[in-house]
Short mmCIF file of C-alpha atoms and ligand atoms in Angstrom, two decimals:
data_model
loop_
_atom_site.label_atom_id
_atom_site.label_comp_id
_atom_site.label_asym_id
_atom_site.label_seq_id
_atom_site.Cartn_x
_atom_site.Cartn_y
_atom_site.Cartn_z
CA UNK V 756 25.01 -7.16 19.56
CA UNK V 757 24.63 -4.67 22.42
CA UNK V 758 25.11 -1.23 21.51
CA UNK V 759 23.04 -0.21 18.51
CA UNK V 760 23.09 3.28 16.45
CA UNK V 761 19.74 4.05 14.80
CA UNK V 762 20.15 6.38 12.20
CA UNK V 763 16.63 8.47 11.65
CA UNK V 764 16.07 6.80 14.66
CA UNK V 765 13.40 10.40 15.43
CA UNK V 766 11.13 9.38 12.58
CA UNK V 767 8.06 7.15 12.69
CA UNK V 768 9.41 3.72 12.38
CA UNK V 769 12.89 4.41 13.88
CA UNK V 770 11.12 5.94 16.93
CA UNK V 771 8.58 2.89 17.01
CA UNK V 772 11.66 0.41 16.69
CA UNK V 773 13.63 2.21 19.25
CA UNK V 774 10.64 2.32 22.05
CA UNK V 775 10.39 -2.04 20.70
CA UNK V 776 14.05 -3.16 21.52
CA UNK V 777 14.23 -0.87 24.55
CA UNK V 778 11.94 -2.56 25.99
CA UNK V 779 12.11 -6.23 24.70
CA UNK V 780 16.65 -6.28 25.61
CA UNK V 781 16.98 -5.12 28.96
CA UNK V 782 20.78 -5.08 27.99
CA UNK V 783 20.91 -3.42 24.81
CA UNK V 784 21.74 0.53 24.17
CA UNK V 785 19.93 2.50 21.23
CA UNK V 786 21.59 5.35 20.36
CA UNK V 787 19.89 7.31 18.29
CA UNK V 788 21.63 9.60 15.71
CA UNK V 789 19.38 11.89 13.58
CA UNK V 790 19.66 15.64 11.89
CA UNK V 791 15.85 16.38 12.96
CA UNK V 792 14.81 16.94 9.51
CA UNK V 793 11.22 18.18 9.59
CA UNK V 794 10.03 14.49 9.75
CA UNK V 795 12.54 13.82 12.34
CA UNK V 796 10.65 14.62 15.73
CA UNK V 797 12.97 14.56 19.40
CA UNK V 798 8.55 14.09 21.03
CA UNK V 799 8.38 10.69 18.92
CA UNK V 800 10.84 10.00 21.29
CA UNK V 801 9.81 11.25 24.63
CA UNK V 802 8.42 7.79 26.02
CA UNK V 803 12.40 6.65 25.74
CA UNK V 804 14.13 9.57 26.88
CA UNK V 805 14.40 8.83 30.65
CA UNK V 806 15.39 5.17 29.55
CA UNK V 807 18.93 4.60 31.19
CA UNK V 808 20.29 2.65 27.75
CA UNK V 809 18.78 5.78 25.16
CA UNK V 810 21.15 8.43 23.94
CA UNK V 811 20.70 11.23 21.54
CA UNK V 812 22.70 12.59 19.05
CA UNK V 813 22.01 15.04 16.41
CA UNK V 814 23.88 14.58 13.38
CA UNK V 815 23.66 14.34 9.80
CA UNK V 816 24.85 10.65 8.29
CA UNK V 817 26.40 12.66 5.36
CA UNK V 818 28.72 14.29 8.43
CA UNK V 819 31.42 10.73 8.63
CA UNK V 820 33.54 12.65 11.17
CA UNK V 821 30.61 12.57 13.67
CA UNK V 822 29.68 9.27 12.48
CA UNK V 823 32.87 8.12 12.90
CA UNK V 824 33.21 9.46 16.46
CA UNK V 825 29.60 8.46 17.76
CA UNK V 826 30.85 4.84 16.88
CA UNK V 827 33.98 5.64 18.76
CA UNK V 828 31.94 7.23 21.88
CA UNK V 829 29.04 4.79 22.30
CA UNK V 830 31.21 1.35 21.63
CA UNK V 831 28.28 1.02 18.02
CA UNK V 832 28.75 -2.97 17.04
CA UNK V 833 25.97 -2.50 14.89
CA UNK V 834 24.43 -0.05 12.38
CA UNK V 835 20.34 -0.43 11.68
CA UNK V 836 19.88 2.70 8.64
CA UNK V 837 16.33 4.09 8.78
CA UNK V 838 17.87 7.54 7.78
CA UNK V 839 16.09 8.46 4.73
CA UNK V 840 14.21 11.18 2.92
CA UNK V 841 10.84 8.95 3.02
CA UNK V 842 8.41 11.07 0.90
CA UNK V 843 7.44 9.98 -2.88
CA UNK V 844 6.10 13.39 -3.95
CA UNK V 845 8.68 15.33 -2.14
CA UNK V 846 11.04 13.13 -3.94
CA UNK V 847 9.61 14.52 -7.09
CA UNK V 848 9.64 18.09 -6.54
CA UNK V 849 13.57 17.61 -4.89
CA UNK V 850 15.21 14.73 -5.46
CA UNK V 851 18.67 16.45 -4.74
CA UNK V 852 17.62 16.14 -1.24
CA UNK V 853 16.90 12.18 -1.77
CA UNK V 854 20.62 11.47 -3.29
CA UNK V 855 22.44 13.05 -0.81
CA UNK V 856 20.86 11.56 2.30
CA UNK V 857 19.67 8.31 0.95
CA UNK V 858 22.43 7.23 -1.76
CA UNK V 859 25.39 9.18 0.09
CA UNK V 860 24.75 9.33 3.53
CA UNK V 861 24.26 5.15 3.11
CA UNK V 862 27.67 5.10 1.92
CA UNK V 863 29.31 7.29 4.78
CA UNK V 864 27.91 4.78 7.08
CA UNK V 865 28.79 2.30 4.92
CA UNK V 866 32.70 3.13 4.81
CA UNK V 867 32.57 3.91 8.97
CA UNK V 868 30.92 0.33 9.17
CA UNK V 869 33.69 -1.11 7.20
CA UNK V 870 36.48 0.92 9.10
CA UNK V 871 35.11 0.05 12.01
CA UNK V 872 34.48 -3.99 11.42
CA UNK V 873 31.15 -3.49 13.09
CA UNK V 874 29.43 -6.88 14.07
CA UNK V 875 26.49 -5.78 11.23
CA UNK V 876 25.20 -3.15 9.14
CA UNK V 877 21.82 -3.45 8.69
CA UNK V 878 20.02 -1.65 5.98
CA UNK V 879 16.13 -0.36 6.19
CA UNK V 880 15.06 -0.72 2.21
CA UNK V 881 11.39 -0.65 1.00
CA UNK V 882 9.43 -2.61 -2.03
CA UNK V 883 9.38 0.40 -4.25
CA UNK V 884 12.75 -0.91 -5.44
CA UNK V 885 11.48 -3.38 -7.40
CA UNK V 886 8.85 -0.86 -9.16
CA UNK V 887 5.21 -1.41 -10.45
CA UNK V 888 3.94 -4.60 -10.04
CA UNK V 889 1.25 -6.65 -12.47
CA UNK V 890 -1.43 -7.69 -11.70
CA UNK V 891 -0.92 -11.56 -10.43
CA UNK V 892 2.32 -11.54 -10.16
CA UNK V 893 4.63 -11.06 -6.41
CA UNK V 894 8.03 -9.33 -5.95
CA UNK V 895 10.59 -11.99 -4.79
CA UNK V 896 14.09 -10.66 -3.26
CA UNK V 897 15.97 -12.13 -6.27
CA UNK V 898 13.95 -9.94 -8.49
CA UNK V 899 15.56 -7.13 -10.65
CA UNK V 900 14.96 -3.78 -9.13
CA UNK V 901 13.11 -1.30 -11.40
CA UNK V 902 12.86 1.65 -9.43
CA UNK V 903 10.58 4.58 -11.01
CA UNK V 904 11.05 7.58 -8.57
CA UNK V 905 13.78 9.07 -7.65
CA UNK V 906 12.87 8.42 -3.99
CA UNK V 907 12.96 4.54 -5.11
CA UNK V 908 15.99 4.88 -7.32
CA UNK V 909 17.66 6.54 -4.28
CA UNK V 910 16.83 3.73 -2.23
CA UNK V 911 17.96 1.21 -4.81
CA UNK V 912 20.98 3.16 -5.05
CA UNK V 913 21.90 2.94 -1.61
CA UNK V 914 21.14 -1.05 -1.94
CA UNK V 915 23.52 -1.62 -4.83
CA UNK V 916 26.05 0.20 -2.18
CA UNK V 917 24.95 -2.26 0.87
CA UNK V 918 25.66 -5.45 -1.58
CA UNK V 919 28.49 -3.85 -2.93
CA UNK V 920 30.24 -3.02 0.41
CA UNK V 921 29.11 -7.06 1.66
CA UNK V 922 30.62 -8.74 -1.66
CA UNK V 923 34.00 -6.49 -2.45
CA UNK V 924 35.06 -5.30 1.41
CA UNK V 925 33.50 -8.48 3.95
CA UNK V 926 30.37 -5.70 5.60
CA UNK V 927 28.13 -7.90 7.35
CA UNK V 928 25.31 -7.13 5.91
CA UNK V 929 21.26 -7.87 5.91
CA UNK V 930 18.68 -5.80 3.75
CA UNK V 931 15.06 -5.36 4.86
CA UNK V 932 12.12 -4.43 2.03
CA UNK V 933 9.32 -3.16 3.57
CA UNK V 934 6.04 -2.03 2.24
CA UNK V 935 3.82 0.79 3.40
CA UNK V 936 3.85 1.15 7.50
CA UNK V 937 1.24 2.93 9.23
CA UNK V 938 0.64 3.46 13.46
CA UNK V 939 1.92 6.33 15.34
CA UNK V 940 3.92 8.78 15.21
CA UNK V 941 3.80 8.79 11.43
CA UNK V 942 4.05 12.35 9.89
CA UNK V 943 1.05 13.47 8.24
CA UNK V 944 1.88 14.00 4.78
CA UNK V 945 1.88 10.03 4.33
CA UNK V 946 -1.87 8.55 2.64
CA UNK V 947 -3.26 7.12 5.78
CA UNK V 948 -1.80 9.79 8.70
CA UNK V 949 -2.76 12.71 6.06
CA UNK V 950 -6.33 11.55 5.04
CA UNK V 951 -6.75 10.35 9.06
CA UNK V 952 -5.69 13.96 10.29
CA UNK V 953 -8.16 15.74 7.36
CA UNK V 954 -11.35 13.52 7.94
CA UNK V 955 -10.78 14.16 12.01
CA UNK V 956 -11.15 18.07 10.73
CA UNK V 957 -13.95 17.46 7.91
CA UNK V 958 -11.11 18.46 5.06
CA UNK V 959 -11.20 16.71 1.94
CA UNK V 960 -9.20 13.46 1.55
CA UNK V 961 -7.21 13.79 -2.34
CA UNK V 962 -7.32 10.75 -3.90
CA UNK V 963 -4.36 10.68 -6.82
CA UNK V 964 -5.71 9.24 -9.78
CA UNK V 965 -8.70 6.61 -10.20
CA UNK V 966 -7.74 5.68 -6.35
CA UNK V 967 -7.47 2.07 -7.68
CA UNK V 968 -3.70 1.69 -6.91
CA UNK V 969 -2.73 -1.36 -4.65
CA UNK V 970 -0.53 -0.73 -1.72
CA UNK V 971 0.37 -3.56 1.72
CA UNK V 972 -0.39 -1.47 4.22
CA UNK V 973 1.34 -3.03 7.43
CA UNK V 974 1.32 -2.09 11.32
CA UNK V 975 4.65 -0.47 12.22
CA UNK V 976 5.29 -2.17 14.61
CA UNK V 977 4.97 -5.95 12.56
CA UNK V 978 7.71 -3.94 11.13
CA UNK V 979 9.73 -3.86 13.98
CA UNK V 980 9.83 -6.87 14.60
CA UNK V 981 11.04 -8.17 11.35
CA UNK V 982 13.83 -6.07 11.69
CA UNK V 983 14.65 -7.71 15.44
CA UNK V 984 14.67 -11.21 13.91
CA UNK V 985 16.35 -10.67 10.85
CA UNK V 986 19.08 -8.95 12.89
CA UNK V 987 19.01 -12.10 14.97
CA UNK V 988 17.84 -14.55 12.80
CA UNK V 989 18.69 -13.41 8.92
CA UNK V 990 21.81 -14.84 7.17
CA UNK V 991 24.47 -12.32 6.40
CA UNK V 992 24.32 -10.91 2.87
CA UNK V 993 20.46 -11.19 2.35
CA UNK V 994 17.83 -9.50 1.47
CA UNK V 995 14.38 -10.33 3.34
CA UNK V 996 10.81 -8.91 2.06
CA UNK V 997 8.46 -7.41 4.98
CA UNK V 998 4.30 -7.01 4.50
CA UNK V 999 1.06 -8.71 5.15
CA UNK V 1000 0.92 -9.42 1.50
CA UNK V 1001 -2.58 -8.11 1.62
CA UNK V 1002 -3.64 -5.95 -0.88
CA UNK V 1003 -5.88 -2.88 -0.51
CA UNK V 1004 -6.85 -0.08 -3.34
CA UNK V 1005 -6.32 3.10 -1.89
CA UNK V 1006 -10.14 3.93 -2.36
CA UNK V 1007 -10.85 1.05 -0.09
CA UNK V 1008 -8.56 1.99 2.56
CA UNK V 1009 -9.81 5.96 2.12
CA UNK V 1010 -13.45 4.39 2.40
CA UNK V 1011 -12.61 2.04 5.77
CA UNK V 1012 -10.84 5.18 6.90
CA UNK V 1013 -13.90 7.21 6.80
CA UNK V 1014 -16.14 4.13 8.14
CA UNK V 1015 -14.15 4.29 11.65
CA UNK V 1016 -14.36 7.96 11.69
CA UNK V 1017 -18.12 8.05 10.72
CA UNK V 1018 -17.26 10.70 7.67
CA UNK V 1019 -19.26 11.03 4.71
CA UNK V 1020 -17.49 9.60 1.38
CA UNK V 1021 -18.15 12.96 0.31
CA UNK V 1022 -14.95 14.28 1.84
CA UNK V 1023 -13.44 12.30 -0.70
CA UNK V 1024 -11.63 14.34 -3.58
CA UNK V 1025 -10.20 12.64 -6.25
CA UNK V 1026 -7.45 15.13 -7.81
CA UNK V 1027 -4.87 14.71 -10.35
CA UNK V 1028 -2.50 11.59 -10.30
CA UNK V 1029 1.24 11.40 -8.99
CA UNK V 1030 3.52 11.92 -11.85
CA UNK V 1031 5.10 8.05 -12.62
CA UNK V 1032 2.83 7.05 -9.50
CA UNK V 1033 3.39 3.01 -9.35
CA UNK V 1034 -0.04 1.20 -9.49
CA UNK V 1035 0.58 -1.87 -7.61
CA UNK V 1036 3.14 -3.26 -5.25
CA UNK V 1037 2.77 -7.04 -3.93
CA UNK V 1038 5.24 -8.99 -1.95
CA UNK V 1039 6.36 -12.32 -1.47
CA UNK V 1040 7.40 -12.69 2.05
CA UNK V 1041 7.72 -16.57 2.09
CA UNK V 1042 11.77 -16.32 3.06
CA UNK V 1043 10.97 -13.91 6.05
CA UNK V 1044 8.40 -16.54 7.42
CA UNK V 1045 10.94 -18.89 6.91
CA UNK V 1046 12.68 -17.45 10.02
CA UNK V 1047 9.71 -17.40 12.40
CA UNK V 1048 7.96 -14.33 11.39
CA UNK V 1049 4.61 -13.32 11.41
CA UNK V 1050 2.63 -10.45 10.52
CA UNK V 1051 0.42 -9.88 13.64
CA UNK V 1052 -2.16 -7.84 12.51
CA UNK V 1053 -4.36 -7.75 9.55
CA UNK V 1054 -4.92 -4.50 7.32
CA UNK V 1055 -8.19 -3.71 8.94
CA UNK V 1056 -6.82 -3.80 12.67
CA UNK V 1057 -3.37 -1.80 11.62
CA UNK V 1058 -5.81 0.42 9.88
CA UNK V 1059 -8.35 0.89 12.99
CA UNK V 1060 -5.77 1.30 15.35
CA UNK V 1061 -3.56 3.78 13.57
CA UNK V 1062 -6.94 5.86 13.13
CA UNK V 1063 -7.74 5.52 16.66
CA UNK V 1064 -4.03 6.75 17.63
CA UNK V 1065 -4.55 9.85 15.72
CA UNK V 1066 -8.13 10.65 17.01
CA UNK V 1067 -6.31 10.37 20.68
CA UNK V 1068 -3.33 12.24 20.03
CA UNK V 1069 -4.04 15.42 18.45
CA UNK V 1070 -1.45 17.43 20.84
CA UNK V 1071 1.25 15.49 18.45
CA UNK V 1072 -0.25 16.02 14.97
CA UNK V 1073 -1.57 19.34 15.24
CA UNK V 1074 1.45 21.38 15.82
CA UNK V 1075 3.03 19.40 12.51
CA UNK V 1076 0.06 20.78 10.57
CA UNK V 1077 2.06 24.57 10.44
CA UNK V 1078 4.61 26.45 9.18
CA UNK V 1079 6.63 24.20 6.48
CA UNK V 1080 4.16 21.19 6.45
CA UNK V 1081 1.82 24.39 5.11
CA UNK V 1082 4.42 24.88 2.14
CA UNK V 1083 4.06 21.98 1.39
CA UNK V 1084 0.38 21.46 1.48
CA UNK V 1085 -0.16 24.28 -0.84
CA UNK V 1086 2.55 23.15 -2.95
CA UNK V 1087 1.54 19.34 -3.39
CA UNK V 1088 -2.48 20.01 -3.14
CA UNK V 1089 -3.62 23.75 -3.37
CA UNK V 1090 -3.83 23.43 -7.24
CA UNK V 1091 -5.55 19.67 -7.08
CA UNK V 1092 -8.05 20.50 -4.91
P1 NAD T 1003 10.52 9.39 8.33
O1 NAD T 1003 10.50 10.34 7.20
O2 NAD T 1003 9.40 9.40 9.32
O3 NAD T 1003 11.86 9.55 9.17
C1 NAD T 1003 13.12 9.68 8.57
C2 NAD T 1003 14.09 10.05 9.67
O4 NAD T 1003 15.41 10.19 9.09
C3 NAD T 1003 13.78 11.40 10.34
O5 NAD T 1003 13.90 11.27 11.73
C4 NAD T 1003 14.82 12.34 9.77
O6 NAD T 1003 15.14 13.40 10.64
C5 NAD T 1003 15.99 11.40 9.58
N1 NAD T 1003 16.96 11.88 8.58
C6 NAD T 1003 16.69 12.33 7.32
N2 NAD T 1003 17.83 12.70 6.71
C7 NAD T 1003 18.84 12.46 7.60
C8 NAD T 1003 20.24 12.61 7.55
N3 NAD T 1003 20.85 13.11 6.46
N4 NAD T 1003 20.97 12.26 8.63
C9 NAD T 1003 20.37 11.76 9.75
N5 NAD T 1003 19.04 11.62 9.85
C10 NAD T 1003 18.29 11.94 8.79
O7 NAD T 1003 10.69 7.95 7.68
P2 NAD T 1003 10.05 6.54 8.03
O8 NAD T 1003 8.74 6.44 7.38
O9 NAD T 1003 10.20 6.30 9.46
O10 NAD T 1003 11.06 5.60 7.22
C11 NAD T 1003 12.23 5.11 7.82
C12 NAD T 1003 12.97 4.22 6.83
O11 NAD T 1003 12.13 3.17 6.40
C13 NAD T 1003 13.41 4.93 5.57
O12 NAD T 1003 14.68 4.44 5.20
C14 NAD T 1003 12.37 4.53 4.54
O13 NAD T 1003 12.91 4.55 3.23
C15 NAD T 1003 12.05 3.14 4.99
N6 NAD T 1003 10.70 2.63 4.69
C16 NAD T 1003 9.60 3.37 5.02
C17 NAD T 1003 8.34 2.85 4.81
C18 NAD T 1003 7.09 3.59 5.18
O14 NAD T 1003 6.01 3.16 4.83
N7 NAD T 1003 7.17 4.69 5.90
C19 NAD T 1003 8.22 1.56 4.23
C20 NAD T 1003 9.37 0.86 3.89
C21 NAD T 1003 10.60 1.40 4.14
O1 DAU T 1004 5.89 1.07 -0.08
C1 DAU T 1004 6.77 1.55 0.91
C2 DAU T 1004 6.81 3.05 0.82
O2 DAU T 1004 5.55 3.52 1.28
C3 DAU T 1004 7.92 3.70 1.61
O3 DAU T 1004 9.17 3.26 1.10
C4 DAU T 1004 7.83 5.22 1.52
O4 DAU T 1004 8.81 5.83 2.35
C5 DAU T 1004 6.46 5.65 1.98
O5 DAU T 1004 6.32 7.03 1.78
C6 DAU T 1004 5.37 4.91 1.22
O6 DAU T 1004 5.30 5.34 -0.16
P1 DAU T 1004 3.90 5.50 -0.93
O7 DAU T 1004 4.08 6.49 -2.00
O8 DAU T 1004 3.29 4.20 -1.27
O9 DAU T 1004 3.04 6.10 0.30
P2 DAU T 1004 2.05 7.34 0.41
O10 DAU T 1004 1.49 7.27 1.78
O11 DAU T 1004 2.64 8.62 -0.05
O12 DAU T 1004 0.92 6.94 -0.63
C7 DAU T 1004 0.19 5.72 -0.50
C8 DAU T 1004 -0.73 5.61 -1.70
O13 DAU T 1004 -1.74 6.64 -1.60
C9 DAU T 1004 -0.04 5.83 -3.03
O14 DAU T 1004 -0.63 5.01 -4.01
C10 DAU T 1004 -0.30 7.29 -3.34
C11 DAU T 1004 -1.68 7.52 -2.73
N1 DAU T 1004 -1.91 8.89 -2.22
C12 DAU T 1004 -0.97 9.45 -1.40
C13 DAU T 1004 -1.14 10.71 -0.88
C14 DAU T 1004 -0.09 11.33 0.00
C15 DAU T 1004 -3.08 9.56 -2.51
O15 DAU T 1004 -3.96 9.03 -3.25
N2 DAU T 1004 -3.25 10.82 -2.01
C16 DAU T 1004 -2.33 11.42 -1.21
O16 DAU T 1004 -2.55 12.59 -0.80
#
């Protein structure tokens, strides 16, 4: 493994993971390939782009001719597939947008992968695949998938395609499952980067619901390095679950939020549910540890850190909060609030 394409490599954990291997494999190129979607952001990557072993390219992983001939320019042996649409309620009001990219654009890079007997293709997958959770019970990679959004049915879809391509044609293959990241860089229409970014400006925090779902809220960049040692460490073929597997009510996390800010719970709004919303994820990540991982930071530091990060870097976040991210505000929240 040396030269590396990150697809949706721009985005919040592709640009976290990209900044991670540059610097931890002297020898190793990332070459990023991303369309710039509006969550796809060339300034995630500024801290990288004077790096000798970073390349750009700005492409669509629908587009397999320019797939096809980045793998051909930059020598690729290996594939690691962040490119997604990433957003659950966006998912809901288009989720045209989240078969094409995430179902088809999957298997474009599957077929170049295949073509080009690439050393691995390594799929980024999440644990809304395997759908609401009950109450005592953990989601183990053998588990059915149950997806109930069409941004996790997309995503499931595009697994059944990474098995698929592993079993029938030989694709080296690994799968990673991760739950909810936060840290920088993320774009602030996710829970914590949204309700961060409002309380920083005294604007009201909607809560969906009772604000009793249960999400794993994990630092990105624990994330990141799951990926690194399942693409060193993982067998070929699997599937490998990635979280704390500590659970946190979105109230509580809203509440801590506010607590590190100093904001008064009364910026909390609570404002009607997400259609299908899943109550509870939980995951098992016993076969991960198995390979020498470890979470390295608990929910409250991820959670005071990311915070932090946004209170320093308003120059990133407050440009995002214009133009189409307003759409989409008034869209999603205008009538809740
Ligand atoms: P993000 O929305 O921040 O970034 C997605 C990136 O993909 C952007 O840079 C975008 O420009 C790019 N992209 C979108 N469509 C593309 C296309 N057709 N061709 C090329 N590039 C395209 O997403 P993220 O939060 O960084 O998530 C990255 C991956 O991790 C996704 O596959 C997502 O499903 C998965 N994941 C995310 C989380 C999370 O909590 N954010 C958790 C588990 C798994
Ligand atoms: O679990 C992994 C997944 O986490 C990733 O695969 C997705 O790409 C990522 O978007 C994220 O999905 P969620 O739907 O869990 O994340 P989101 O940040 O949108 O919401 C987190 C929780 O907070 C969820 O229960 C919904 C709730 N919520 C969210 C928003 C945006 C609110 O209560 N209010 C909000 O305004």
């Amino acid at each position: 493994m040396r030269n590396l394409l990150v697809t949706g490599g721009a985005g919040f954990i592709g640009s976290n993971f990209v900044a991670y291997m540059l610097e931890k494999y002297a020898d190793y190129h990332l070459i990023v390939y991303d369309k710039l979607t509006y969550a796809g952001r060339l300034e995630n990557l500024d801290r990288v782009a004077a790096h000798p072993h970073y390349h750009f390219v700005r492409g669509d992983i629908c587009d397999a001719a320019l797939v096809r001939d980045t793998i051909r320019t930059f020598h690729i042996d290996t594939i690691v597939n962040f490119a997604a649409e990433t957003h659950v309620d966006r998912s809901i009001f288009d989720p045209g947008a989240f078969i094409e990219t995430d179902v088809r654009g999957t298997y474009v890079l599957l077929e170049a992968a295949r073509d080009f007997k690439l050393e691995r293709y390594h799929q980024i997958s999440t644990d809304e695949v395997y759908g609401h959770i009950p109450a005592g019970q953990r989601s183990r990679e053998t588990d059915p998938m149950l997806p109930r959004s069409p941004y996790a049915a997309s995503k499931a879809g595009a697994e059944h395609l990474v098995y698929a391509y592993h079993i029938t044609y030989g694709v080296p293959t690994t799968v990673t499952r991760g739950s909810n990241n936060i840290g920088p860089f993320q774009y602030p229409e996710k829970a914590v980067s949204l309700f961060a970014t409002n309380a920083i400006d005294d604007q009201p925090l909607p809560i969906y619901g009772d604000g009793l779902q249960v999400r794993d809220y994990q630092y990105v960049l624990d994330h990141c390095e799951a990926i690194d040692v399942v693409l060193h460490r993982g067998h070929i073929g699997e599937v490998y679950n990635v979280g704390t597997e500590i659970e946190t009510r979105n109230i509580d996390m809203a509440h801590k939020l506010l607590d590190i800010l100093g904001k008064p719970y009364t910026l909390l709004q609570y404002v009607t549910d997400r259609a299908g919303h899943d109550r509870r994820y939980a995951l098992d990540c016993s076969k991960l540890r198995a390979l020498g991982w470890v979470s390295q930071h608990t929910f409250d530091a991820a959670l005071e850190q990311t915070v932090r990060w946004y209170v320093d870097n308003p120059q990133w976040w407050r440009p995002l909060k214009s133009g189409e991210y307003l759409d989409y505000y008034r869209r999603q929240y205008i009538e809740r609030l």
